[in-house]
CSV table of C-alpha atoms in Angstrom, one decimal:
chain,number,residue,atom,x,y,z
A,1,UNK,CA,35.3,-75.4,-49.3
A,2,UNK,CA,36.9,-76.2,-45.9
A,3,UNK,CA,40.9,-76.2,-46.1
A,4,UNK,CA,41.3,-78.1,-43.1
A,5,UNK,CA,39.9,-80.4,-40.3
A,6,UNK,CA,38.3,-79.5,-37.0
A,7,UNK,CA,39.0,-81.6,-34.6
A,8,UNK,CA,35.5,-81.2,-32.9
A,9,UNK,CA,32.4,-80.9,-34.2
A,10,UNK,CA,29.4,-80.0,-32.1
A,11,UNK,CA,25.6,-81.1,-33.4
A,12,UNK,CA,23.0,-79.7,-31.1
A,13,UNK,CA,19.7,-80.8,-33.6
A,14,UNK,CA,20.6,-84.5,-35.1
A,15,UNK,CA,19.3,-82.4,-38.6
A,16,UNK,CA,20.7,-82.1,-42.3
A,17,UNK,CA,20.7,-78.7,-41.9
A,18,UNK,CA,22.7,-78.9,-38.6
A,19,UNK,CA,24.8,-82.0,-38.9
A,20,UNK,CA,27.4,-81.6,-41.1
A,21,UNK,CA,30.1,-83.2,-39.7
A,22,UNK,CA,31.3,-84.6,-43.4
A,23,UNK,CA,31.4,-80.9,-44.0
A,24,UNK,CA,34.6,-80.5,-41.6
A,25,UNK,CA,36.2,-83.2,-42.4
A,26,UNK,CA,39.5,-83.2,-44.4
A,27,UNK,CA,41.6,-85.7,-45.9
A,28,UNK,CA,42.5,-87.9,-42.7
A,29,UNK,CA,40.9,-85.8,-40.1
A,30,UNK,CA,37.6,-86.5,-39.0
A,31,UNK,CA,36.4,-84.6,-36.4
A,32,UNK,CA,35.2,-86.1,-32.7
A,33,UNK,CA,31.9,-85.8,-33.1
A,34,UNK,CA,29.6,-84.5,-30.1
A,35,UNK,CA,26.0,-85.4,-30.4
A,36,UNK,CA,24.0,-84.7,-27.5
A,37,UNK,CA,24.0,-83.8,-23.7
A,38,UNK,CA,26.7,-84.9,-21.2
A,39,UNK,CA,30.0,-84.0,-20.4
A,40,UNK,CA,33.3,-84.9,-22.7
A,41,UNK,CA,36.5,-83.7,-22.9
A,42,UNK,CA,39.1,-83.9,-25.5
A,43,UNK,CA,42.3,-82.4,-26.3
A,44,UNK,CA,42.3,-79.5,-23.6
A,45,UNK,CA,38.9,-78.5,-24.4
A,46,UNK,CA,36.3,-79.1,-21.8
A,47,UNK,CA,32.4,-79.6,-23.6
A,48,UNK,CA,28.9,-79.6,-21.5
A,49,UNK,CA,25.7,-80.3,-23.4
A,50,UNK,CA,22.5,-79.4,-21.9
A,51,UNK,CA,18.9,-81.3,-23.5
A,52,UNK,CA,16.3,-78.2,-24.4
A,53,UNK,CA,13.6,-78.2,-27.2
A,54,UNK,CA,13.9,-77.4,-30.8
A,55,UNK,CA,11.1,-76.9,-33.0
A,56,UNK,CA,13.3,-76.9,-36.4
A,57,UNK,CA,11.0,-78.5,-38.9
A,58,UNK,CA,11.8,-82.0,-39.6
A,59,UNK,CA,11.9,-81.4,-43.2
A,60,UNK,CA,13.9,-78.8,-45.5
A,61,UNK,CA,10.6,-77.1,-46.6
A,62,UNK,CA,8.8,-74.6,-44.5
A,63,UNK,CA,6.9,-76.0,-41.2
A,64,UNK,CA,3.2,-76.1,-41.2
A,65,UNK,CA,1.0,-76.9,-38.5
A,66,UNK,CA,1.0,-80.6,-38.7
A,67,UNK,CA,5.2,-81.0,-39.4
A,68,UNK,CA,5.9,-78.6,-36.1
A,69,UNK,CA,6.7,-80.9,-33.2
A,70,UNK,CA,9.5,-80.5,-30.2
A,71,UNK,CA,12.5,-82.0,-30.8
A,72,UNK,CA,16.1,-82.8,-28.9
A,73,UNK,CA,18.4,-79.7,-29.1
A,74,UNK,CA,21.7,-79.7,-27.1
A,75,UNK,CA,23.1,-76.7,-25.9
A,76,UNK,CA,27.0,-76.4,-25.9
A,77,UNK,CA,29.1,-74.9,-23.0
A,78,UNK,CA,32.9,-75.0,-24.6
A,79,UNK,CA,36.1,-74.2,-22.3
A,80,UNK,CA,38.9,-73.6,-24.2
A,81,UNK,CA,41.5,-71.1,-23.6
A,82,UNK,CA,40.1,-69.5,-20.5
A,83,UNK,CA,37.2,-68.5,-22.6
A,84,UNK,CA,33.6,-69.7,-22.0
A,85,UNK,CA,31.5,-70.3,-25.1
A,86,UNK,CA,28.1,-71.2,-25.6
A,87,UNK,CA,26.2,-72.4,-28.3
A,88,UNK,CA,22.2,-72.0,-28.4
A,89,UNK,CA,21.6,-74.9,-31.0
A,90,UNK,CA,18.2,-74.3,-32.9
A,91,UNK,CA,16.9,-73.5,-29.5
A,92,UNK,CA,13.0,-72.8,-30.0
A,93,UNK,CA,12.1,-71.0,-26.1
A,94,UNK,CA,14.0,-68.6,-23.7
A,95,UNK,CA,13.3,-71.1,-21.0
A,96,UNK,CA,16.8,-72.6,-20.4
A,97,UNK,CA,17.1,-75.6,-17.9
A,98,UNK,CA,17.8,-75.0,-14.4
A,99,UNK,CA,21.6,-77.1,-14.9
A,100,UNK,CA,22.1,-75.4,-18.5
A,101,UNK,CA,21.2,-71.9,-16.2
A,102,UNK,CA,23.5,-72.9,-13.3
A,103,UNK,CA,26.2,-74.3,-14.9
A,104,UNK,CA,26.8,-71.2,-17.8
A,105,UNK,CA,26.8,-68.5,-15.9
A,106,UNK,CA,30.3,-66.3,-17.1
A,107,UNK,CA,29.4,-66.6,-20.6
A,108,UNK,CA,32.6,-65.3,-22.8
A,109,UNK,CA,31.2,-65.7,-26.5
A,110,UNK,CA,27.1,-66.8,-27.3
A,111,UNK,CA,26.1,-68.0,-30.4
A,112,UNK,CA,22.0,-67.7,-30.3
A,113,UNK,CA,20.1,-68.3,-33.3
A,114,UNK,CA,18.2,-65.1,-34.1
A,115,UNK,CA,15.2,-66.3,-36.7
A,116,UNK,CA,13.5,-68.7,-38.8
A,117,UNK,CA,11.2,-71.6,-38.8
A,118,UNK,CA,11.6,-73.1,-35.6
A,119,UNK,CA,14.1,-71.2,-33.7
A,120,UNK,CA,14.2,-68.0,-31.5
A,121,UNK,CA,12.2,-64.9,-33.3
A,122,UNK,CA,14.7,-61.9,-33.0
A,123,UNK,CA,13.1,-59.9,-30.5
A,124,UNK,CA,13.1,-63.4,-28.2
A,125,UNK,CA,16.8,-64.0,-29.4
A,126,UNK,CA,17.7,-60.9,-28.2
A,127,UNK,CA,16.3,-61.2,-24.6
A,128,UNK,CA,17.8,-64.3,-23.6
A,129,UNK,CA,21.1,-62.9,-25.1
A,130,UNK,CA,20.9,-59.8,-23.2
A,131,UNK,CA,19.7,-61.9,-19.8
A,132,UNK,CA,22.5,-64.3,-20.5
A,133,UNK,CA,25.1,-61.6,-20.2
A,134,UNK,CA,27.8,-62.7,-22.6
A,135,UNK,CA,30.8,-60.5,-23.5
A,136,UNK,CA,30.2,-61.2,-27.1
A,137,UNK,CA,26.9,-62.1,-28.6
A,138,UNK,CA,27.4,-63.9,-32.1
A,139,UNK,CA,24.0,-64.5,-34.2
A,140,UNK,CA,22.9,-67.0,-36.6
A,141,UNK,CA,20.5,-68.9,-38.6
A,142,UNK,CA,20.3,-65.8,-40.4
A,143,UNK,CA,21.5,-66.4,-43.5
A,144,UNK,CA,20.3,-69.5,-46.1
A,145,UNK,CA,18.3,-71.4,-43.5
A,146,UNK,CA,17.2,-69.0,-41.2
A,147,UNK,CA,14.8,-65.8,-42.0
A,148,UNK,CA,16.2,-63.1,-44.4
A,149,UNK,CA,15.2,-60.2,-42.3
A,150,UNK,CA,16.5,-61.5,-39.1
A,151,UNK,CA,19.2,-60.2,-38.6
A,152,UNK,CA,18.2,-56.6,-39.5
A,153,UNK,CA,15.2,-57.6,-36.5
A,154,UNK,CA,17.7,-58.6,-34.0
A,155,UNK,CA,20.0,-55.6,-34.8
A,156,UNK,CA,17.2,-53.4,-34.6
A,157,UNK,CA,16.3,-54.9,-31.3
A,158,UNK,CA,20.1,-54.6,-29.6
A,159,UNK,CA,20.2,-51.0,-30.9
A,160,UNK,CA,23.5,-50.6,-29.6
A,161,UNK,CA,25.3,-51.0,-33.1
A,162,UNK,CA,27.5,-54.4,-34.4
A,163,UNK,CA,30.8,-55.1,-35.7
A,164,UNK,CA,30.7,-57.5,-39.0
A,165,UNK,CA,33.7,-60.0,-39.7
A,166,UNK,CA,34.2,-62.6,-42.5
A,167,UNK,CA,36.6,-64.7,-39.9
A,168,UNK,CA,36.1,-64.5,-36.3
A,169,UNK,CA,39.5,-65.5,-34.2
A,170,UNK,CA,39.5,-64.1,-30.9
A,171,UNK,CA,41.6,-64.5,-27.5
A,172,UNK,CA,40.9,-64.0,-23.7
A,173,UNK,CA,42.5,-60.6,-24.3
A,174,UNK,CA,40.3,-59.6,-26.8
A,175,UNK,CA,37.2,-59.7,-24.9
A,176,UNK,CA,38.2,-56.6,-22.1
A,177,UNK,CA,35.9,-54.0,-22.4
A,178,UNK,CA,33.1,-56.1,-23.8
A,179,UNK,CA,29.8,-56.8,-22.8
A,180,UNK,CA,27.3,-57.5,-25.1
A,181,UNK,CA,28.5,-56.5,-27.8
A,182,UNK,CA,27.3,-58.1,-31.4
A,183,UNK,CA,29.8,-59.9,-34.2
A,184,UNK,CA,28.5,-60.2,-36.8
A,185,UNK,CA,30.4,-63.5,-39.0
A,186,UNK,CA,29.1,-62.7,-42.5
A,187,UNK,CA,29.0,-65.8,-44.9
């Protein structure tokens, strides 16, 4: 259970199994929820969303040719801390937007779903990542919702080992050196 508030939460897929803003909420706090594309910015933290497709099923169960459809996704650009993060959303194709493409270009920290109905295989997870050119490359949908062997795929795929965490904090100084490399948050 979540000890404290966040003070912003970002939903890229408008989804049960992406929207859980309740879910960092606590006591008093309730987070400033971002829910789509444009620009906002809120207590020194600078936040770009970019439209692209999603082809997360609609319902929990598993898709099937007639429940797949494209769907709003929003990819997040966050500033904060002179570190550039960027979440991939349930992003369903490598294609990125020519603004997302332009516009997140130093890429500090990537979060890229890696497998799953509806999202990135991890072979395809693992291109964009590696074209993107992130310092740190974060996956998920891996674990509950996402596929059971993807993140074995995707590490497979990087080849170039991974670190595992249970808590990720990091800080600009923490990324020298890096490039690439895989964090693994475990649940």
């Amino acid at each position: 259970a979540v000890r404290f508030g966040a003070d912003i939460a970002l939903v890229s897929r408008d989804h049960p199994d992406m929207n859980g803003v309740e879910e960092v909420t606590y006591g008093e706090k309730t987070p400033f929820a971002i829910t789509g594309p444009g620009e906002y910015e809120r207590q020194d933290v600078t936040i770009q969303g970019f439209l692209s497709k999603s082809k997360y099923p609609t319902s929990p169960q598993k898709a099937t040719k007639d429940t797949v459809a494209e769907y709003v996704n929003t990819i997040y650009s966050v500033e904060l801390e002179d570190m550039t993060l960027v979440h991939l959303g349930t992003l369903s194709d490598t294609e990125l937007s020519k603004e997302a493409r332009e516009s997140i270009d130093e890429i500090d920290v990537l979060f890229v779903p890696i497998g799953g109905d509806g999202v990135l295989t991890p072979a395809k997870a693992h291109e964009l990542a590696v074209s993107l050119e992130p310092k740190i490359i974060v996956p998920m949908h891996w674990s509950g919702i996402g596929a059971p062997r993807a993140l074995d795929s995707f590490l497979k795929e990087a080849g170039n080992g991974s670190e595992k965490v249970d808590k990720l904090t990091l800080k600009k100084k923490d990324l020298v050196g890096r490039d690439g490399s895989i964090i693994v948050v475990t649940p």
